[in-house]
Tab-separated table of C-alpha atoms and ligand atoms in Angstrom:
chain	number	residue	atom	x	y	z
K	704	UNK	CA	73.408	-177.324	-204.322
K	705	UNK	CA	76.177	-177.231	-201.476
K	706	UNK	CA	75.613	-178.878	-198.294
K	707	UNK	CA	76.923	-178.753	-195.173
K	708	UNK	CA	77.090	-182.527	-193.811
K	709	UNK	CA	75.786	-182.589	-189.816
K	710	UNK	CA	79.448	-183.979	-188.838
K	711	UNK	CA	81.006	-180.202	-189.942
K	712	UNK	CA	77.398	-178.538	-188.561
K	713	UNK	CA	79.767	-175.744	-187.039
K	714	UNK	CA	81.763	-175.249	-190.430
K	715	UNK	CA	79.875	-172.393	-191.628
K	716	UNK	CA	82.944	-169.790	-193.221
K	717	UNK	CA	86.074	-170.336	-195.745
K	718	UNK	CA	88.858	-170.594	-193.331
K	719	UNK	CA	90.724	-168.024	-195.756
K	720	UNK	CA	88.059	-165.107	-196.715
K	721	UNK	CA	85.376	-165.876	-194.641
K	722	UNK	CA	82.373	-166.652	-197.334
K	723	UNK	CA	79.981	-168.705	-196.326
K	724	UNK	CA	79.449	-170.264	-199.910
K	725	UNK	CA	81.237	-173.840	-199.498
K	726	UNK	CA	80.874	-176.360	-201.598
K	727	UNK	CA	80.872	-179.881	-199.390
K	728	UNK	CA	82.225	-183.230	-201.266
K	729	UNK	CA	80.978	-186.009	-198.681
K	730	UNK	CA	81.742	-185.470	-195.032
K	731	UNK	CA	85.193	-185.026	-195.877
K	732	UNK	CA	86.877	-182.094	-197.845
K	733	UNK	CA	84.781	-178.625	-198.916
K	734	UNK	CA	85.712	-176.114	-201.672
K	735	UNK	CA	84.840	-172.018	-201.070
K	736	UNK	CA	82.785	-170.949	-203.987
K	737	UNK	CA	83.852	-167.568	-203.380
K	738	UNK	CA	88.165	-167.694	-203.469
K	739	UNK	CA	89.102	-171.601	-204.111
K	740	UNK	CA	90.080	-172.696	-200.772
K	741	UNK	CA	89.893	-175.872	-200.393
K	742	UNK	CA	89.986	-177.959	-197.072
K	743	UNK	CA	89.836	-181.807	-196.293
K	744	UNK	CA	89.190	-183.294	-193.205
K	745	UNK	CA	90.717	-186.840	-193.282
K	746	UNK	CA	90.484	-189.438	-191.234
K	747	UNK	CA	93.084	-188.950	-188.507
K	748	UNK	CA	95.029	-191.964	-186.991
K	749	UNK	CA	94.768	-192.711	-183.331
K	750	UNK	CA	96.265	-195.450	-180.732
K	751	UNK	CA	95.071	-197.603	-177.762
K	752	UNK	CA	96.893	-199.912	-176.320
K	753	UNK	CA	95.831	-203.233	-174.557
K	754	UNK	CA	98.029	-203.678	-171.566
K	755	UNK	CA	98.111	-207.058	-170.151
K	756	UNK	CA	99.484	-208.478	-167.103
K	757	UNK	CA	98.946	-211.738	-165.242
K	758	UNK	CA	95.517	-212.210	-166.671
K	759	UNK	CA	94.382	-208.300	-165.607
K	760	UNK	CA	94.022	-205.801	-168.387
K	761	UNK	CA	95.218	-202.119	-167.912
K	762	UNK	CA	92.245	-199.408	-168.418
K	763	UNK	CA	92.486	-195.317	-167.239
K	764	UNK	CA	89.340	-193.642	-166.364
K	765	UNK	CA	88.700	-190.641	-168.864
K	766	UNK	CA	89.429	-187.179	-167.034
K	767	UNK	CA	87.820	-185.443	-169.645
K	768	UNK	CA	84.788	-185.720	-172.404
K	769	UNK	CA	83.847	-187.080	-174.624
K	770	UNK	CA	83.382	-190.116	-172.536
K	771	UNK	CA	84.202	-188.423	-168.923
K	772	UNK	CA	84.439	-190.722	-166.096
K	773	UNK	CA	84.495	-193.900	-168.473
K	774	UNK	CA	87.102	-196.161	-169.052
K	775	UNK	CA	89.752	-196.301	-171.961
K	776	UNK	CA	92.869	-197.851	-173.541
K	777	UNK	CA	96.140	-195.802	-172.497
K	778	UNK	CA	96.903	-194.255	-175.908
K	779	UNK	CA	95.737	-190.748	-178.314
K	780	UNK	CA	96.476	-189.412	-181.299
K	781	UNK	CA	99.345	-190.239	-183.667
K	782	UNK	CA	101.953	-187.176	-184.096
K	783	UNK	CA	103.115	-186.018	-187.515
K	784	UNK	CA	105.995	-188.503	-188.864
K	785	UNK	CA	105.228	-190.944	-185.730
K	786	UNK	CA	104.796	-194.330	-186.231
K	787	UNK	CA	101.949	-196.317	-184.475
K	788	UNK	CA	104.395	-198.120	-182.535
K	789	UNK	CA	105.942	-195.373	-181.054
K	790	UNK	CA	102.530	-193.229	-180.405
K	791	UNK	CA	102.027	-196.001	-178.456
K	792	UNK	CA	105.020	-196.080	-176.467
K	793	UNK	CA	105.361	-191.861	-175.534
K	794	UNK	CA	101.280	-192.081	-174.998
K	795	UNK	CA	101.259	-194.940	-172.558
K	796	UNK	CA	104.382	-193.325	-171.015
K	797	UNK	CA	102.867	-190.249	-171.140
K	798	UNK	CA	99.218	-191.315	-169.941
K	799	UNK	CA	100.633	-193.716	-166.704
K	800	UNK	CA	104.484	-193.526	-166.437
K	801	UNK	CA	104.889	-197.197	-167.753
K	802	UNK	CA	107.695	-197.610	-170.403
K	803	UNK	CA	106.402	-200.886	-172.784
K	804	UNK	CA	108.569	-202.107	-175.169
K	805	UNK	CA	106.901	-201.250	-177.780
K	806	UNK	CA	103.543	-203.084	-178.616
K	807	UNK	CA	101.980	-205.533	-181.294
K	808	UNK	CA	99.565	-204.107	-184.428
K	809	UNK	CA	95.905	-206.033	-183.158
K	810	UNK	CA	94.048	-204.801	-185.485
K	811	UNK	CA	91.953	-201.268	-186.614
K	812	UNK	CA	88.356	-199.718	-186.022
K	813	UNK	CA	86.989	-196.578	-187.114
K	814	UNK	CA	86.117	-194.201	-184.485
K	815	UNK	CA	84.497	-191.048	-184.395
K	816	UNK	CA	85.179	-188.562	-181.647
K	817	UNK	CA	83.434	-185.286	-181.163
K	818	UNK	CA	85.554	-182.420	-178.854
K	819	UNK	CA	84.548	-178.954	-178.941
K	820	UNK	CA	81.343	-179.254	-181.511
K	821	UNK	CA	83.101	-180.945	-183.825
K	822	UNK	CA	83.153	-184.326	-184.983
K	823	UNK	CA	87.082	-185.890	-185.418
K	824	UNK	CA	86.691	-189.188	-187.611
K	825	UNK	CA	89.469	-191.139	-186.358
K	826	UNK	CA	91.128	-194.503	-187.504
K	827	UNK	CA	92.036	-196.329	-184.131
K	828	UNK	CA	95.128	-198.310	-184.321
K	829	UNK	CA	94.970	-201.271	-181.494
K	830	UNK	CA	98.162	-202.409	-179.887
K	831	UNK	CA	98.703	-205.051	-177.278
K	832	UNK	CA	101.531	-205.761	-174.737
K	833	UNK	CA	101.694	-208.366	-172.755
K	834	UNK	CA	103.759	-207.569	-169.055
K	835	UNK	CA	105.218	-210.450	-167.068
K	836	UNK	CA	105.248	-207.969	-163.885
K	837	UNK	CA	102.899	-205.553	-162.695
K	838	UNK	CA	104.991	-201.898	-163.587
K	839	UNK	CA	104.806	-199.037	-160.869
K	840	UNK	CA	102.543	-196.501	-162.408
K	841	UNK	CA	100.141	-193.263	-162.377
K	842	UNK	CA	97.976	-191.668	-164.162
K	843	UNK	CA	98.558	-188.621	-165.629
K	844	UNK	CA	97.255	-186.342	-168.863
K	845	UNK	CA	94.011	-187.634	-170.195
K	846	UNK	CA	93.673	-190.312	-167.318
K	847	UNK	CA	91.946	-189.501	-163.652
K	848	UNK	CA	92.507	-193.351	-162.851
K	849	UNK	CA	94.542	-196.240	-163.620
K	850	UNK	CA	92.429	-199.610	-163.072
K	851	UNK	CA	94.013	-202.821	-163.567
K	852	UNK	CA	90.749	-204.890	-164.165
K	853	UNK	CA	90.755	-208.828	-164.204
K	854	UNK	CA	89.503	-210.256	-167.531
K	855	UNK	CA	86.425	-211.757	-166.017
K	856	UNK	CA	85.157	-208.685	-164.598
K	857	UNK	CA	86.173	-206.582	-167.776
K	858	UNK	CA	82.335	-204.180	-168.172
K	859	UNK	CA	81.915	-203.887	-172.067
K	860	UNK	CA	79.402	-200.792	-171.243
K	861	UNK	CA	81.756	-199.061	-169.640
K	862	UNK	CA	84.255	-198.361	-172.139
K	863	UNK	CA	84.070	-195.168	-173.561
K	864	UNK	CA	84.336	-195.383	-177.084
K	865	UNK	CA	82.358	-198.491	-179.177
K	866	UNK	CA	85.784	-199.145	-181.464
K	867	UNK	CA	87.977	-199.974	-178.158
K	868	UNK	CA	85.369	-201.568	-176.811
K	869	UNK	CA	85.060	-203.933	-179.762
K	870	UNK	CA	88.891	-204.306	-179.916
K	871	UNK	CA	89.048	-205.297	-176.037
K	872	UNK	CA	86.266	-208.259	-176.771
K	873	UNK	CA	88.257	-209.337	-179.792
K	874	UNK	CA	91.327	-209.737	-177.846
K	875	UNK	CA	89.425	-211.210	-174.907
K	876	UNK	CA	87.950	-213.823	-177.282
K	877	UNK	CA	91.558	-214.683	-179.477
K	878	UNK	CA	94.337	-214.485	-177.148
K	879	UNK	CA	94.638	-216.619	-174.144
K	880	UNK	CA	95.420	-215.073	-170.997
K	881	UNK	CA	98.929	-214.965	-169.765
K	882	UNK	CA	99.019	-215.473	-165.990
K	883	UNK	CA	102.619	-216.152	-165.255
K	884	UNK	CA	105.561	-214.966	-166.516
K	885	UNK	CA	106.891	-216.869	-169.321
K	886	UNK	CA	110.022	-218.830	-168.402
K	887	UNK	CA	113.360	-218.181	-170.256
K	888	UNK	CA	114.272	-221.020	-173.151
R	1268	LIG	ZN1	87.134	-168.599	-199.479
């Protein structure tokens, strides 16, 4: 008995011939009864990157849903043939204007992220940089705001998405502030 899983709710035709006789495998790939067509929706890979400077950590308030008017990690989705490392340098140059040097893996959380009626599962790829001076800046794309928000007063609640949120704490709780810039050997 096909099913159509609640994630893919608005998934109702074959993308080729238009039957509506789809065969679902998990949340993740369907086959049309009717011609073949077969379709998976993988996981797609996303960045957010943990700016630090001076014991304040960088966070842009979301222009758009989901998550409108919340705060996030500088970052998005990871182009075909990117790397992680450089999805994080063109998004945080494209998000506030700041060129990092590229960034450090943190670590990985599973997201999900619905836009347009339809649920994206995403695998979010956390990278940190650590500044020695504050960069000049604005937001742009994605971003109303650009907050730079000491560590003590960091709001868990009001970061948009639960896998960033997660990933800010666990940095917050493992790496010691840096709140001078390190001198040269
Ligand atoms: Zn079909």
């Amino acid at each position: 008995m096909p099913h159509r899983p609640a994630e893919a709710e608005h998934i109702r035709h074959c993308p080729r011939c238009a039957a509506t006789s789809l065969s679902w495998h998990s949340t993740k790939n369907f086959r049309c009864n009717a011609c073949g067509f077969t379709l998976f929706l993988n996981v797609a890979a996303a960045v957010g990157v943990i700016i630090e400077c001076r014991g304040k950590i960088l966070f842009g308030v979301r222009r758009n849903d989901p998550g409108k008017g919340m705060l996030d990690l500088p970052g998005g989705f990871v182009d075909p043939e990117e790397t992680a490392e450089e999805c994080a340098v063109r998004e945080v140059l494209e998000e506030t204007g700041i060129r990092i040097p590229g960034g450090s893996y943190f670590m990985s959380l599973p997201n999900s992220y619905l836009f347009r009626q339809i649920t994206y599962s995403t695998l979010d790829l956390v990278l940190t940089v650590r500044l020695d001076e504050f960069p000049a800046m604005q937001a742009a794309d994605d971003l109303a705001e650009l907050l730079w928000v000491d560590r003590d007063e960091v709001d868990p609640e009001k970061i948009a998405f639960p896998s960033l949120r997660e990933a800010v704490l666990r940095y917050m709780a493992s790496m010691p502030p840096v709140l001078q810039a390190v001198p040269s050997p």
